[in-house]
Amino acid sequence: MADQLYLSVWYPNFRLAALPAALEKVMQQFAAVAGSARVKAVTVYPISWTEPEVYQRIYDEEHEPDLPLSEPREAIAAAMETVHDDFAYEFELVWELWAPEVGGGLEPVWRKEPRVVRIVGYGPEFDEGAYEQNGHVRIDFGPDTPFLQEEVDLDEDTARHVKQNVQMLVDFTNAVQQHGGISSRLLWSESGESLAQKLIARLQSVN
């Protein structure tokens, strides 16, 4: 069963005023790995996740391919024109990961498919100080399926594509560690299981 995968990062002596710059730095590392950091959508939540959003912007690059506002700095500035300590700021970006296309009993055909990544900046009072557990910034990678592909028979070809997806995850995590100015980070899953342990167990079955 797929498990939701996150990366939480914390900053030393963090102040709310530094949140926009921290988000931009994370997106810069994402761009270095994914090849692009154009923002697809932004949503701002007040107080907690159960409250209706106070701001939402969807960037339609299909019809506005040169829209400058979807660049990280501009999108962050628009969403965080006024920074509140009880708001959470969620930015949707996309990277492409290998995924199998299976049909007709044939061997899977591997193609790169877009996957949504959500980067969230937490105000210190949002959701009763959720940043303490979730990080000043949390990156939501979505289901861990691309990094395990547990529904596909594991052979050398599958293992190669899974490893390439995992390498992108590792490269991004390391880039945030090295260039993000953070004090600590944690890669974790909703179930509490270790992705590394599941990946090792999965790949050990390859002859």
CSV table of C-alpha atoms in Angstrom, one decimal:
chain,number,residue,atom,x,y,z
A,1,MET,CA,0.0,0.0,0.0
A,2,ALA,CA,1.3,3.4,-0.9
A,3,ASP,CA,2.5,5.6,1.9
A,4,GLN,CA,2.6,9.4,1.9
A,5,LEU,CA,6.2,10.7,1.9
A,6,TYR,CA,7.5,14.0,3.4
A,7,LEU,CA,10.7,16.0,4.0
A,8,SER,CA,10.6,18.4,7.0
A,9,VAL,CA,13.2,21.0,7.5
A,10,TRP,CA,14.0,23.3,10.4
A,11,TYR,CA,16.1,26.5,10.5
A,12,PRO,CA,18.3,27.9,13.3
A,13,ASN,CA,16.9,31.0,15.2
A,14,PHE,CA,14.0,31.1,12.7
A,15,ARG,CA,11.9,34.2,12.3
A,16,LEU,CA,8.6,34.5,10.4
A,17,ALA,CA,10.0,37.3,8.3
A,18,ALA,CA,12.6,34.8,6.9
A,19,LEU,CA,10.0,32.3,5.6
A,20,PRO,CA,9.6,33.7,2.1
A,21,ALA,CA,13.4,33.5,1.5
A,22,ALA,CA,13.5,30.0,3.0
A,23,LEU,CA,10.7,28.8,0.6
A,24,GLU,CA,12.5,30.4,-2.3
A,25,LYS,CA,15.8,28.6,-1.4
A,26,VAL,CA,14.0,25.3,-1.2
A,27,MET,CA,12.4,25.9,-4.6
A,28,GLN,CA,15.8,26.7,-6.1
A,29,GLN,CA,17.1,23.4,-5.0
A,30,PHE,CA,14.1,21.7,-6.4
A,31,ALA,CA,14.7,23.5,-9.8
A,32,ALA,CA,18.3,22.3,-9.8
A,33,VAL,CA,17.1,18.7,-9.5
A,34,ALA,CA,13.8,18.7,-11.4
A,35,GLY,CA,14.9,21.2,-14.1
A,36,SER,CA,12.1,23.6,-13.3
A,37,ALA,CA,10.5,25.2,-10.3
A,38,ARG,CA,7.6,26.9,-12.0
A,39,VAL,CA,4.7,27.1,-9.5
A,40,LYS,CA,1.5,25.5,-10.6
A,41,ALA,CA,-0.8,26.6,-7.8
A,42,VAL,CA,-0.7,28.4,-4.4
A,43,THR,CA,-3.1,28.1,-1.5
A,44,VAL,CA,-3.0,29.9,1.8
A,45,TYR,CA,-4.7,28.5,4.8
A,46,PRO,CA,-5.5,30.4,8.0
A,47,ILE,CA,-5.3,29.0,11.6
A,48,SER,CA,-5.6,25.2,10.6
A,49,TRP,CA,-6.1,22.9,7.6
A,50,THR,CA,-9.8,22.7,8.4
A,51,GLU,CA,-10.4,26.4,7.7
A,52,PRO,CA,-11.3,27.6,4.2
A,53,GLU,CA,-8.4,29.0,2.2
A,54,VAL,CA,-8.0,32.8,2.2
A,55,TYR,CA,-6.0,32.9,-1.0
A,56,GLN,CA,-5.7,30.6,-4.0
A,57,ARG,CA,-4.0,31.1,-7.4
A,58,ILE,CA,-3.7,28.5,-10.2
A,59,TYR,CA,-1.2,29.3,-12.9
A,60,ASP,CA,-2.4,28.2,-16.3
A,61,GLU,CA,0.9,27.8,-18.3
A,62,GLU,CA,-0.9,25.9,-21.1
A,63,HIS,CA,-2.5,29.2,-22.1
A,64,GLU,CA,0.0,31.5,-20.5
A,65,PRO,CA,3.4,29.8,-21.1
A,66,ASP,CA,5.4,32.9,-20.4
A,67,LEU,CA,3.6,33.9,-17.3
A,68,PRO,CA,6.3,35.4,-15.0
A,69,LEU,CA,4.2,35.2,-11.9
A,70,SER,CA,4.6,31.5,-11.8
A,71,GLU,CA,8.3,31.9,-11.0
A,72,PRO,CA,9.0,31.1,-7.3
A,73,ARG,CA,10.0,34.6,-6.2
A,74,GLU,CA,6.9,36.2,-7.8
A,75,ALA,CA,4.5,33.5,-6.7
A,76,ILE,CA,5.9,33.7,-3.1
A,77,ALA,CA,5.7,37.5,-3.1
A,78,ALA,CA,2.0,37.5,-4.3
A,79,ALA,CA,0.9,34.9,-1.7
A,80,MET,CA,2.9,36.3,1.2
A,81,GLU,CA,2.4,40.0,0.6
A,82,THR,CA,1.3,40.1,4.2
A,83,VAL,CA,2.8,37.3,6.3
A,84,HIS,CA,0.7,36.0,9.2
A,85,ASP,CA,2.0,33.9,12.0
A,86,ASP,CA,-1.1,31.6,12.0
A,87,PHE,CA,-1.1,31.0,8.2
A,88,ALA,CA,0.3,28.1,6.2
A,89,TYR,CA,1.5,28.8,2.6
A,90,GLU,CA,1.3,25.9,0.2
A,91,PHE,CA,3.0,25.9,-3.2
A,92,GLU,CA,2.4,23.2,-5.8
A,93,LEU,CA,5.3,22.3,-8.2
A,94,VAL,CA,5.8,19.4,-10.5
A,95,TRP,CA,8.7,17.1,-11.3
A,96,GLU,CA,8.8,14.1,-13.7
A,97,LEU,CA,9.5,10.6,-12.5
A,98,TRP,CA,9.5,7.3,-14.2
A,99,ALA,CA,6.3,5.3,-14.1
A,100,PRO,CA,5.3,2.0,-15.8
A,101,GLU,CA,2.5,1.7,-18.3
A,102,VAL,CA,1.2,-1.8,-18.1
A,103,GLY,CA,-1.4,-3.4,-20.3
A,104,GLY,CA,-2.3,-6.5,-22.3
A,105,GLY,CA,0.0,-8.7,-20.3
A,106,LEU,CA,3.0,-7.1,-21.9
A,107,GLU,CA,6.2,-5.9,-20.3
A,108,PRO,CA,5.7,-2.5,-18.7
A,109,VAL,CA,6.7,0.5,-20.8
A,110,TRP,CA,8.5,3.2,-18.7
A,111,ARG,CA,7.7,6.8,-19.3
A,112,LYS,CA,8.3,10.0,-17.3
A,113,GLU,CA,5.1,11.4,-15.8
A,114,PRO,CA,4.5,14.6,-13.9
A,115,ARG,CA,4.1,14.3,-10.1
A,116,VAL,CA,2.9,17.0,-7.9
A,117,VAL,CA,5.2,18.2,-5.0
A,118,ARG,CA,3.8,20.5,-2.4
A,119,ILE,CA,6.1,22.8,-0.5
A,120,VAL,CA,4.5,24.3,2.6
A,121,GLY,CA,5.8,27.1,4.8
A,122,TYR,CA,4.3,27.2,8.4
A,123,GLY,CA,3.6,30.3,10.4
A,124,PRO,CA,4.6,29.5,14.1
A,125,GLU,CA,1.0,29.7,15.3
A,126,PHE,CA,-0.6,27.7,12.5
A,127,ASP,CA,-2.4,24.6,13.7
A,128,GLU,CA,-1.2,25.1,17.3
A,129,GLY,CA,2.5,25.2,16.4
A,130,ALA,CA,2.4,22.3,13.9
A,131,TYR,CA,5.9,23.4,12.6
A,132,GLU,CA,7.5,21.8,15.7
A,133,GLN,CA,6.6,18.4,14.2
A,134,ASN,CA,6.2,19.2,10.6
A,135,GLY,CA,9.1,21.6,10.1
A,136,HIS,CA,9.3,25.3,9.3
A,137,VAL,CA,9.0,24.1,5.8
A,138,ARG,CA,7.6,20.7,4.8
A,139,ILE,CA,7.8,19.1,1.4
A,140,ASP,CA,5.0,16.7,0.5
A,141,PHE,CA,6.2,14.3,-2.2
A,142,GLY,CA,2.8,12.5,-2.4
A,143,PRO,CA,2.6,8.7,-2.4
A,144,ASP,CA,5.9,6.8,-2.3
A,145,THR,CA,4.9,4.7,-5.3
A,146,PRO,CA,7.5,6.1,-7.7
A,147,PHE,CA,10.3,5.2,-5.3
A,148,LEU,CA,9.2,1.5,-4.8
A,149,GLN,CA,6.8,0.5,-7.6
A,150,GLU,CA,5.5,-2.4,-5.4
A,151,GLU,CA,2.7,-3.2,-7.9
A,152,VAL,CA,5.2,-4.1,-10.7
A,153,ASP,CA,7.2,-7.3,-11.0
A,154,LEU,CA,10.7,-6.4,-10.0
A,155,ASP,CA,13.3,-7.1,-12.6
A,156,GLU,CA,16.5,-5.3,-13.6
A,157,ASP,CA,14.6,-2.8,-15.8
A,158,THR,CA,12.2,-1.9,-13.0
A,159,ALA,CA,15.0,-1.6,-10.5
A,160,ARG,CA,16.9,0.7,-12.8
A,161,HIS,CA,13.9,3.1,-13.1
A,162,VAL,CA,13.1,3.0,-9.4
A,163,LYS,CA,16.7,3.8,-8.6
A,164,GLN,CA,16.7,6.8,-10.9
A,165,ASN,CA,13.6,8.1,-9.2
A,166,VAL,CA,15.1,7.6,-5.8
A,167,GLN,CA,18.3,9.4,-6.9
A,168,MET,CA,16.2,12.5,-7.7
A,169,LEU,CA,14.8,12.3,-4.2
A,170,VAL,CA,18.2,11.9,-2.7
A,171,ASP,CA,19.7,14.7,-4.8
A,172,PHE,CA,17.0,17.1,-3.7
A,173,THR,CA,17.2,16.2,-0.1
A,174,ASN,CA,21.0,16.6,-0.1
A,175,ALA,CA,20.7,19.9,-2.0
A,176,VAL,CA,18.4,21.3,0.7
A,177,GLN,CA,20.8,20.1,3.4
A,178,GLN,CA,23.8,21.6,1.7
A,179,HIS,CA,22.4,24.9,0.3
A,180,GLY,CA,19.2,25.6,2.2
A,181,GLY,CA,20.7,27.0,5.4
A,182,ILE,CA,18.8,24.5,7.6
A,183,SER,CA,19.7,23.1,11.0
A,184,SER,CA,18.0,19.8,10.6
A,185,ARG,CA,15.9,17.7,8.3
A,186,LEU,CA,13.7,14.5,8.5
A,187,LEU,CA,12.5,12.3,5.6
A,188,TRP,CA,9.5,10.5,7.0
A,189,SER,CA,6.3,8.7,5.9
A,190,GLU,CA,2.8,8.9,7.2
A,191,SER,CA,2.9,5.3,8.5
A,192,GLY,CA,6.2,5.8,10.2
A,193,GLU,CA,7.9,3.2,8.1
A,194,SER,CA,11.4,3.9,6.7
A,195,LEU,CA,11.5,4.4,2.9
A,196,ALA,CA,15.1,3.3,3.0
A,197,GLN,CA,14.4,0.0,4.7
A,198,LYS,CA,11.4,-0.7,2.3
A,199,LEU,CA,13.6,0.1,-0.7
A,200,ILE,CA,16.4,-2.2,0.5
A,201,ALA,CA,14.0,-5.0,1.1
A,202,ARG,CA,12.5,-4.5,-2.4
A,203,LEU,CA,15.7,-4.3,-4.3
A,204,GLN,CA,17.2,-7.4,-2.5
A,205,SER,CA,14.8,-9.6,-4.5
A,206,VAL,CA,16.5,-8.6,-7.8
A,207,ASN,CA,18.7,-11.4,-9.1
